[in-house]
Coordinates of N, CA and C in Angstrom, one line a residue:
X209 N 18.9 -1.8 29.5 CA 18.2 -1.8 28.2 C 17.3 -0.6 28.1
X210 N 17.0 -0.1 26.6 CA 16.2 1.0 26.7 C 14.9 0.6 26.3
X211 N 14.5 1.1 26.0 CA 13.1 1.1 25.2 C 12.6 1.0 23.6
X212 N 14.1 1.1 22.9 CA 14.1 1.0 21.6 C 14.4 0.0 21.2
X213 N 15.2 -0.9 22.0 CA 15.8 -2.2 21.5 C 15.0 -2.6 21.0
X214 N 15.3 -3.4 19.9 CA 14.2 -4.7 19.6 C 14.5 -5.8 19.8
X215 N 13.6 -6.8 19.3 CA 14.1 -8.4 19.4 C 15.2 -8.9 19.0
X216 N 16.0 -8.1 17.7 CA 17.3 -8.8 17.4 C 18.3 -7.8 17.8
X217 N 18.1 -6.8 18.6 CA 19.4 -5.8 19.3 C 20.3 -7.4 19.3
X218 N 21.8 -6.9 19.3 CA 22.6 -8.6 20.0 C 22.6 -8.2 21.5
X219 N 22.3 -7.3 22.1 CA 22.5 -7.5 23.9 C 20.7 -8.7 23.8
X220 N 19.8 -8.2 23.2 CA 18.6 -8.9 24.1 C 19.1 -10.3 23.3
X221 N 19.1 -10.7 22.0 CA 19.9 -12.1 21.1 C 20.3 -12.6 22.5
X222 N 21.7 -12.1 23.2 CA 22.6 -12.7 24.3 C 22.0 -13.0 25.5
X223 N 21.2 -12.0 25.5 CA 20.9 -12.1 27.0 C 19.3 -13.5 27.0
X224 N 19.0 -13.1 25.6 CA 18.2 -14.4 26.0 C 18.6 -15.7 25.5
X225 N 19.5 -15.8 24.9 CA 20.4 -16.9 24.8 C 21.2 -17.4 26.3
X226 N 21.4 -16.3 27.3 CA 21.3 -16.9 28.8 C 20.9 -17.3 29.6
X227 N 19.2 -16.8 29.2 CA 18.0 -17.5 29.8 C 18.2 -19.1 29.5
X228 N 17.9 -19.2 28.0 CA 17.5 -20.8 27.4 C 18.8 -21.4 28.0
X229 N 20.4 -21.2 28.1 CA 21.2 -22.2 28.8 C 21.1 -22.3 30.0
X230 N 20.6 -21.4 30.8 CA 20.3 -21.7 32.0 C 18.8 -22.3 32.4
X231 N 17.7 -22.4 31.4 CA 16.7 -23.7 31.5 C 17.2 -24.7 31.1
X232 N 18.6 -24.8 30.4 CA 18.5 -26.4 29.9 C 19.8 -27.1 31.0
X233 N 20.3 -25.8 31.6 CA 20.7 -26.4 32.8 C 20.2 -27.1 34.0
X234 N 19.3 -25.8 34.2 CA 18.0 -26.8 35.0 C 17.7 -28.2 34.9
X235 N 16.9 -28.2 33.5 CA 16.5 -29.7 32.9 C 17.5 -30.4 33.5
X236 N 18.7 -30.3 32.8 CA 20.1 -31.5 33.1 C 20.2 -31.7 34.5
X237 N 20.1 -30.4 34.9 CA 20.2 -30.9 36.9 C 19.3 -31.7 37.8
X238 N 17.8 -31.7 36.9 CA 16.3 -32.2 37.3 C 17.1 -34.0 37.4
X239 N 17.9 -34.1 36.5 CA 18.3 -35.9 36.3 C 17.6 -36.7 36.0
X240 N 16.1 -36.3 35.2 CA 15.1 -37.2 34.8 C 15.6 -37.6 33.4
X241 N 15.0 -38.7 33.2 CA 15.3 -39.1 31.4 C 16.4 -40.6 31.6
X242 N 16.5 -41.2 30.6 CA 17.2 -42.4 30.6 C 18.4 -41.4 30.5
X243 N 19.5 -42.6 30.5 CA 21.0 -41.7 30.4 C 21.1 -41.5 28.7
X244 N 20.4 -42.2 27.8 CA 20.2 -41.5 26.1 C 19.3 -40.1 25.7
X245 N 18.0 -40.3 27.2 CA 17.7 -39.1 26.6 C 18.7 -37.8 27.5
X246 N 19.6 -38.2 28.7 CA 19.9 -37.1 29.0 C 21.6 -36.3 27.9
X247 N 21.8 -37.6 27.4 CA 22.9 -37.4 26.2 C 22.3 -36.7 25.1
X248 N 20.9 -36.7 25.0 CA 20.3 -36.0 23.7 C 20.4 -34.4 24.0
X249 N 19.7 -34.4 25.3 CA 20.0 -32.6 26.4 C 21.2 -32.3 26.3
X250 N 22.0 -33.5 26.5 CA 23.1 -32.5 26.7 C 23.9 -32.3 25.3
X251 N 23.4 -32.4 24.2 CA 23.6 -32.4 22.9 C 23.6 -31.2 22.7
X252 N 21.9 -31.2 23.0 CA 21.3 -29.7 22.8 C 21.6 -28.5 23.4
X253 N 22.5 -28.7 24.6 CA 23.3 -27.4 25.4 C 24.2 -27.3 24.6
X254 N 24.9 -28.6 24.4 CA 26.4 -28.2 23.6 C 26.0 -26.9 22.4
X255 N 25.0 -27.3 21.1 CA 24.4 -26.8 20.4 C 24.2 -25.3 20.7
X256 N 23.6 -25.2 21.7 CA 23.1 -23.7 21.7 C 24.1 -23.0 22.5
X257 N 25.3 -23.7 23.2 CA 25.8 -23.2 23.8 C 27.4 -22.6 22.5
X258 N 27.4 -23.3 21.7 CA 28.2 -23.0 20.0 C 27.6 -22.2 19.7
X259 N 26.7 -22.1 19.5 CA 25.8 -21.3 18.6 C 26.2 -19.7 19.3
X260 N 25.9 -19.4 21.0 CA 25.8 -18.4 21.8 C 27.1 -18.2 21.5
X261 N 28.3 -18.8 22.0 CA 29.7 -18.6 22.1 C 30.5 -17.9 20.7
X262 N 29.6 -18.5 19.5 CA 30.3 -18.1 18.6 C 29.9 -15.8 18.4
X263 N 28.9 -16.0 18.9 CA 28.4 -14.2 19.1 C 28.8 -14.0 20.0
X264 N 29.2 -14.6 21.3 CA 29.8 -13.5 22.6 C 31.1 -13.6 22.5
X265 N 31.9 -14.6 22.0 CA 33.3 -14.6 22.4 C 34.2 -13.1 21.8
X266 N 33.5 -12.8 20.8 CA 34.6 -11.7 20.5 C 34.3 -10.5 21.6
X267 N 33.7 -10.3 22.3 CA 33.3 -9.5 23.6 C 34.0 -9.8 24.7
X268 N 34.8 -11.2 24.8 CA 35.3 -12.3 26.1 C 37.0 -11.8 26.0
X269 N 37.4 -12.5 27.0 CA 38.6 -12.1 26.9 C 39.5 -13.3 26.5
X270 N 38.5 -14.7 26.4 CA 38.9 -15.9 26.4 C 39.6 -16.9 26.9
X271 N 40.0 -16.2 28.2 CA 40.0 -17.1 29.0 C 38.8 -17.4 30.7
X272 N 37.7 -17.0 29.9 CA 36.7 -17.6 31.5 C 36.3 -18.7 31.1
X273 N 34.8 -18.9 31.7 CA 33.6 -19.4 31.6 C 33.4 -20.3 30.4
X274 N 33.2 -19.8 29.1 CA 33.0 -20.4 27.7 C 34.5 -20.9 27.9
X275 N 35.9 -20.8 27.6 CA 36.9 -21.6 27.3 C 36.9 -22.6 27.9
X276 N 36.3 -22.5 28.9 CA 36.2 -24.1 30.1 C 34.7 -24.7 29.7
X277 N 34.2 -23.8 29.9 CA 32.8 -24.9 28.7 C 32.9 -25.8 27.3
X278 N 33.6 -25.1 26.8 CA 34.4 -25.1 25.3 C 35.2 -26.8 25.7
X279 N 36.2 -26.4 26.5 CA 37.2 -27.7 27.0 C 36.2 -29.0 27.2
X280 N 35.6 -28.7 28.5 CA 34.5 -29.7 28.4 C 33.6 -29.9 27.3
X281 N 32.6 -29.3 26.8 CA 31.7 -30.0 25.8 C 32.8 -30.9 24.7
X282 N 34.5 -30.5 24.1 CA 35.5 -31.4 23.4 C 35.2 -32.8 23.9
X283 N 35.2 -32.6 25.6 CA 35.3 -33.9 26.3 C 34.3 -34.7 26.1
X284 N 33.0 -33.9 26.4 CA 31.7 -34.8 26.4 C 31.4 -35.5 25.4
X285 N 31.9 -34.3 24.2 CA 31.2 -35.2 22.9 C 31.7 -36.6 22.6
X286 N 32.9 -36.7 23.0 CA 33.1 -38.3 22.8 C 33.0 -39.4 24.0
X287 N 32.1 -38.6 25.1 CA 31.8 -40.1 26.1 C 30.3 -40.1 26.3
X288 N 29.9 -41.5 25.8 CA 28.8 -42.4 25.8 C 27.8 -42.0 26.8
X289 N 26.8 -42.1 26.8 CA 25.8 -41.5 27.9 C 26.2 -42.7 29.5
X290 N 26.7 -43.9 28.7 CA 26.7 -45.2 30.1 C 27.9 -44.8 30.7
X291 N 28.9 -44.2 30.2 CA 30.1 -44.1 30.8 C 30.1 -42.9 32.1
X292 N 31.3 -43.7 33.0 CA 30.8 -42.8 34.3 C 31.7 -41.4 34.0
X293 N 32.5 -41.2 33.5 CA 32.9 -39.6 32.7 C 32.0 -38.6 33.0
X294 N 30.6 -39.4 31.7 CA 29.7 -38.6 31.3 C 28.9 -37.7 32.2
X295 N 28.6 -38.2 33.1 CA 27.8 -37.2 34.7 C 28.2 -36.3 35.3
X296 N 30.6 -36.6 35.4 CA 31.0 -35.7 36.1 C 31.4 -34.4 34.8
X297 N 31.4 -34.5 33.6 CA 32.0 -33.7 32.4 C 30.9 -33.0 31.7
X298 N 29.4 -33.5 32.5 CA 28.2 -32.7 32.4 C 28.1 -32.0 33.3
X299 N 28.0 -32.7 34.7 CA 28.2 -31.2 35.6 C 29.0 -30.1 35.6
X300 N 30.2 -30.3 35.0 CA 31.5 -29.5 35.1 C 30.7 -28.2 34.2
X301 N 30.5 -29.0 33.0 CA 29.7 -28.1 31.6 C 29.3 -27.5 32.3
X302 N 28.1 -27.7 33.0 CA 26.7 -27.3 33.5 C 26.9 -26.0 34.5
X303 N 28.2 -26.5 35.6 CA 28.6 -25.2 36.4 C 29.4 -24.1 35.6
X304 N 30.0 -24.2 34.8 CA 30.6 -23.5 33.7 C 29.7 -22.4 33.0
X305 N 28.8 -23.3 32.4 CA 27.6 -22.7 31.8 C 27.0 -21.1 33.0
X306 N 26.7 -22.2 34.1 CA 26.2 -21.3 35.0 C 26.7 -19.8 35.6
X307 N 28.1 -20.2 35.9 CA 29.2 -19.2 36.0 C 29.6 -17.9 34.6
X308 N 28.8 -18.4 33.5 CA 28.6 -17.9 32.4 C 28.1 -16.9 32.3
X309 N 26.2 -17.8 32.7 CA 24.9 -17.0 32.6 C 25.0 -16.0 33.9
X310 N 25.3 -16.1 34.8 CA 25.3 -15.1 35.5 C 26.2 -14.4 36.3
X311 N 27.6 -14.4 35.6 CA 28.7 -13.3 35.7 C 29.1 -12.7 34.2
X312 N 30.0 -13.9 33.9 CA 30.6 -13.6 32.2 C 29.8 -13.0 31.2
X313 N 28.8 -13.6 31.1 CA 27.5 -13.5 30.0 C 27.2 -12.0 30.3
X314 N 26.3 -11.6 31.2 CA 26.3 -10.5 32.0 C 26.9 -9.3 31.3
X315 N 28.5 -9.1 31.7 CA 29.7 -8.3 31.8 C 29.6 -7.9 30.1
X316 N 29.6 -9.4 29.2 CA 29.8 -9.1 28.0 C 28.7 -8.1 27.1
X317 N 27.3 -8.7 27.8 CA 26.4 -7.9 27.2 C 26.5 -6.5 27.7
X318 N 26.7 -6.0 28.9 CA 26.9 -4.2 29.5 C 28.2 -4.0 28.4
X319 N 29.4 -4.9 28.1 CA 30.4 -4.1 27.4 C 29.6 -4.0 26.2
X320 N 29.0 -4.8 25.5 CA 28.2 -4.2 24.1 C 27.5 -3.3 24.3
X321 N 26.5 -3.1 25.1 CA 25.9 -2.0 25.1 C 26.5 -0.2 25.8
X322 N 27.5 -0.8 26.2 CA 28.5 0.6 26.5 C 29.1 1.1 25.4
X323 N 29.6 -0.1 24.4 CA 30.7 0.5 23.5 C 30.2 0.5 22.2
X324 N 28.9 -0.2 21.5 CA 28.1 0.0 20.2 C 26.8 0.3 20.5
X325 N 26.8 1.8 19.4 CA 25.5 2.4 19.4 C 24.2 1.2 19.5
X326 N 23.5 1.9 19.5 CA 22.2 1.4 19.1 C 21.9 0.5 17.4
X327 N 22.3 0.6 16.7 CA 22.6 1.1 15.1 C 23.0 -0.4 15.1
X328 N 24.2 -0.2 15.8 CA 25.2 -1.2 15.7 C 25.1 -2.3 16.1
X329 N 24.4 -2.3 17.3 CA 23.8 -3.2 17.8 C 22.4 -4.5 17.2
X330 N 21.5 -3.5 16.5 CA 20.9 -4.0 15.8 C 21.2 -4.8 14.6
X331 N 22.4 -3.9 14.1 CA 23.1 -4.7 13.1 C 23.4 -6.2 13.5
X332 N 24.3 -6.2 14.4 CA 25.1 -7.2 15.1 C 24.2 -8.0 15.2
X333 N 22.8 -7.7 15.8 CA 22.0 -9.0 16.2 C 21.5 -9.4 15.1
X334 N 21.2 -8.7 14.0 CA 20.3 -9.7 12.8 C 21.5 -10.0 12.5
X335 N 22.6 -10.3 12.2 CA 24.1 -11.0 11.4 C 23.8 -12.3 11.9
X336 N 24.1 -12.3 13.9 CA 24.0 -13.2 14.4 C 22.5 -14.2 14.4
X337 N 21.4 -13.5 13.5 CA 20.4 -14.4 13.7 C 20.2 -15.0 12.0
X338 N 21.3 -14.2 11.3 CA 20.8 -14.6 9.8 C 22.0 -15.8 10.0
X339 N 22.9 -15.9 10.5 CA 24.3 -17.1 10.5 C 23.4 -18.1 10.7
X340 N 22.7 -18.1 12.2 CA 22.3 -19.0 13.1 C 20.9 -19.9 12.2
X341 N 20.6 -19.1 11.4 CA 19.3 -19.2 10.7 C 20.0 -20.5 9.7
X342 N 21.2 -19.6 8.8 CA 21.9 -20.6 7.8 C 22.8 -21.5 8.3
X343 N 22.8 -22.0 9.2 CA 23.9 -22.4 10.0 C 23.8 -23.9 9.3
X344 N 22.6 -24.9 9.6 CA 22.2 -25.8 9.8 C 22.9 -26.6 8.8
X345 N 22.5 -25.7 7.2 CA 22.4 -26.3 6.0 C 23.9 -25.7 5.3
X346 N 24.9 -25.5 6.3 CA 26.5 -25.2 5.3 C 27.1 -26.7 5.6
X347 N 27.8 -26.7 4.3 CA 28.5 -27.9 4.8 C 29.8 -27.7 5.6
X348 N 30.0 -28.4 6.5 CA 31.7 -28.3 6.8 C 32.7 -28.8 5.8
X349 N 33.9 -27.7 5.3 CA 34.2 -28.0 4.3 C 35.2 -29.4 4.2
X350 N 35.1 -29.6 5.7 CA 36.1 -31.5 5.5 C 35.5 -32.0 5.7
X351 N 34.1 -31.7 5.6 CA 33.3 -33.1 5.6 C 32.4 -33.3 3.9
X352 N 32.6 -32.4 3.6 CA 32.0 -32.1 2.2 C 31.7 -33.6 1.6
X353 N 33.0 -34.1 1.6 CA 33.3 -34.9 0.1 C 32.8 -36.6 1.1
X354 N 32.8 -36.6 2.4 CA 32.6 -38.0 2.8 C 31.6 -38.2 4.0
X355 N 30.8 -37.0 4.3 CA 29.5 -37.4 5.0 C 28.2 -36.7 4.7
X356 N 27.3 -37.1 3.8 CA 25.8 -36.7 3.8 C 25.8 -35.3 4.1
X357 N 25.5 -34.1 3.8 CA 24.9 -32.8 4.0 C 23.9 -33.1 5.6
X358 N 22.9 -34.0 5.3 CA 22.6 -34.3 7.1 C 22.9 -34.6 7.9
X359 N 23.9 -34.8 7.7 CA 24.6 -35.3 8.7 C 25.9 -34.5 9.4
X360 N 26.1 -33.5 8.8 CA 27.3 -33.0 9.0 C 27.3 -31.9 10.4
X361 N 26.2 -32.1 10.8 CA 25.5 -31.3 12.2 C 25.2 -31.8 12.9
X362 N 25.2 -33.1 12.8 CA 24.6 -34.5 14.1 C 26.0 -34.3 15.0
X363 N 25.3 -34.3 16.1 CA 26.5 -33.9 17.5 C 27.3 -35.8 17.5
X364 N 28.2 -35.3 18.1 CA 29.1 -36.6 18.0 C 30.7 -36.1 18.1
X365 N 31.1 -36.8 17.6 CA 32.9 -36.9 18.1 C 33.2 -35.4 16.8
X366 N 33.3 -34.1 17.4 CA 33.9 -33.2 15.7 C 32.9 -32.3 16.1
X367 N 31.4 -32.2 16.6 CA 30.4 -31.5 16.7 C 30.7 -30.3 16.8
X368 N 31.2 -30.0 18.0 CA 31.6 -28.6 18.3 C 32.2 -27.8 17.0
X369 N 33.3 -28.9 16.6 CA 33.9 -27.8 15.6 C 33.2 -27.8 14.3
X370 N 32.4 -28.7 13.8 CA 31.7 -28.6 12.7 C 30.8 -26.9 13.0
X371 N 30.0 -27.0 14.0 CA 29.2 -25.9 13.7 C 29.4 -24.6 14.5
X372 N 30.8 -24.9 15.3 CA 31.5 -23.4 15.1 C 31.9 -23.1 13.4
X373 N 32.0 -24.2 12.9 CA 32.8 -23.9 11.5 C 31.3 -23.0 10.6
X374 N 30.3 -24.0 10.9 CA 29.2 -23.5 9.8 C 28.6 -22.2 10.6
X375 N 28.8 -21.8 12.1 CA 28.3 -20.5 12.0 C 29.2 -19.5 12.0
X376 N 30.4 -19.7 11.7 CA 31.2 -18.5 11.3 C 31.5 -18.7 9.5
X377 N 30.4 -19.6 8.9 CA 31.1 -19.4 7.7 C 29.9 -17.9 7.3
X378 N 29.8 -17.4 6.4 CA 28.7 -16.3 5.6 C 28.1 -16.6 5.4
X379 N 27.1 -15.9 5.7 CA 25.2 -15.9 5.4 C 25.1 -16.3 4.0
X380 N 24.6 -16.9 3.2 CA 24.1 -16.6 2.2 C 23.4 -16.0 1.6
X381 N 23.1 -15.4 0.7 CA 21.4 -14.6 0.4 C 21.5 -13.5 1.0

């Protein structure tokens, strides 16, 4: 990194979006919490781990790390915090993740910064911080007409793809 980057270059965006999944891997590894609050954590990985995936995958080749993360979080979202699934389809996540933050993740941020200027880069990272900003409040368009606007981002059985949907829809404004 140079000296000019700023806070929203998309290499520092990524690379500190590798930091936070790898503290909330931590967390998840620490095993403190009931098995509801550790289903809440591991909501909140799935979450920022969508959010990350939807900015690095066009950098990926699509088949590492995130596709197998990707596979698992499908899995997790629909098993219950009590079921015995849930422990082994979180660690799975959790090594995935890991194998992410410090190979995959890595490789992708040096290719962005090899192959877009400076310019471009800065571009790239406010896009990905103006999406992530409006993300919250797009509706998914099949859920439009039969679940509440707040609801249509509550993690659960569909999560993943709801807000892969809402951060690849356009910024508004």
């Amino acid at each position: 990194m140079n000296g000019n980057q700023s806070a929203t270059d998309l290499t520092t965006v990524l690379a500190g979006d590798h930091r936070e999944l790898d503290r909330l891997c931590t967390e998840l590894e620490l095993g403190q919490g009931s098995p509801e609050n550790r289903k809440d954590l591991a909501d909140h990985l799935i979450a920022e781990l969508v959010r990350h995936s939807v900015a690095e995958e066009p950098y990926l080749d699509g088949d590492g790390d995130l596709a197998e993360a990707d596979r698992l979080m499908r899995q997790l979202e629909g098993a219950g915090p009590q079921e015995t699934r849930f422990e082994r389809l979180l660690g799975g996540l959790i090594r995935a993740v890991r194998r992410h933050v410090r190979e995959e993740g890595p490789a992708a941020v040096r290719e962005i910064g090899r192959t877009c200027s400076a310019d471009r880069q800065a571009e790239l990272g406010r896009e990905v911080l103006e999406t992530r900003e409006a993300a919250p409040t797009l509706p998914h368009p099949d859920l439009a007409d039969r679940v509440p606007q707040a609801d249509q981002l509550w993690p659960g059985p569909g999560f993943v793809d709801r807000a892969r949907a809402a951060l690849r829809a356009p910024a508004s404004g």
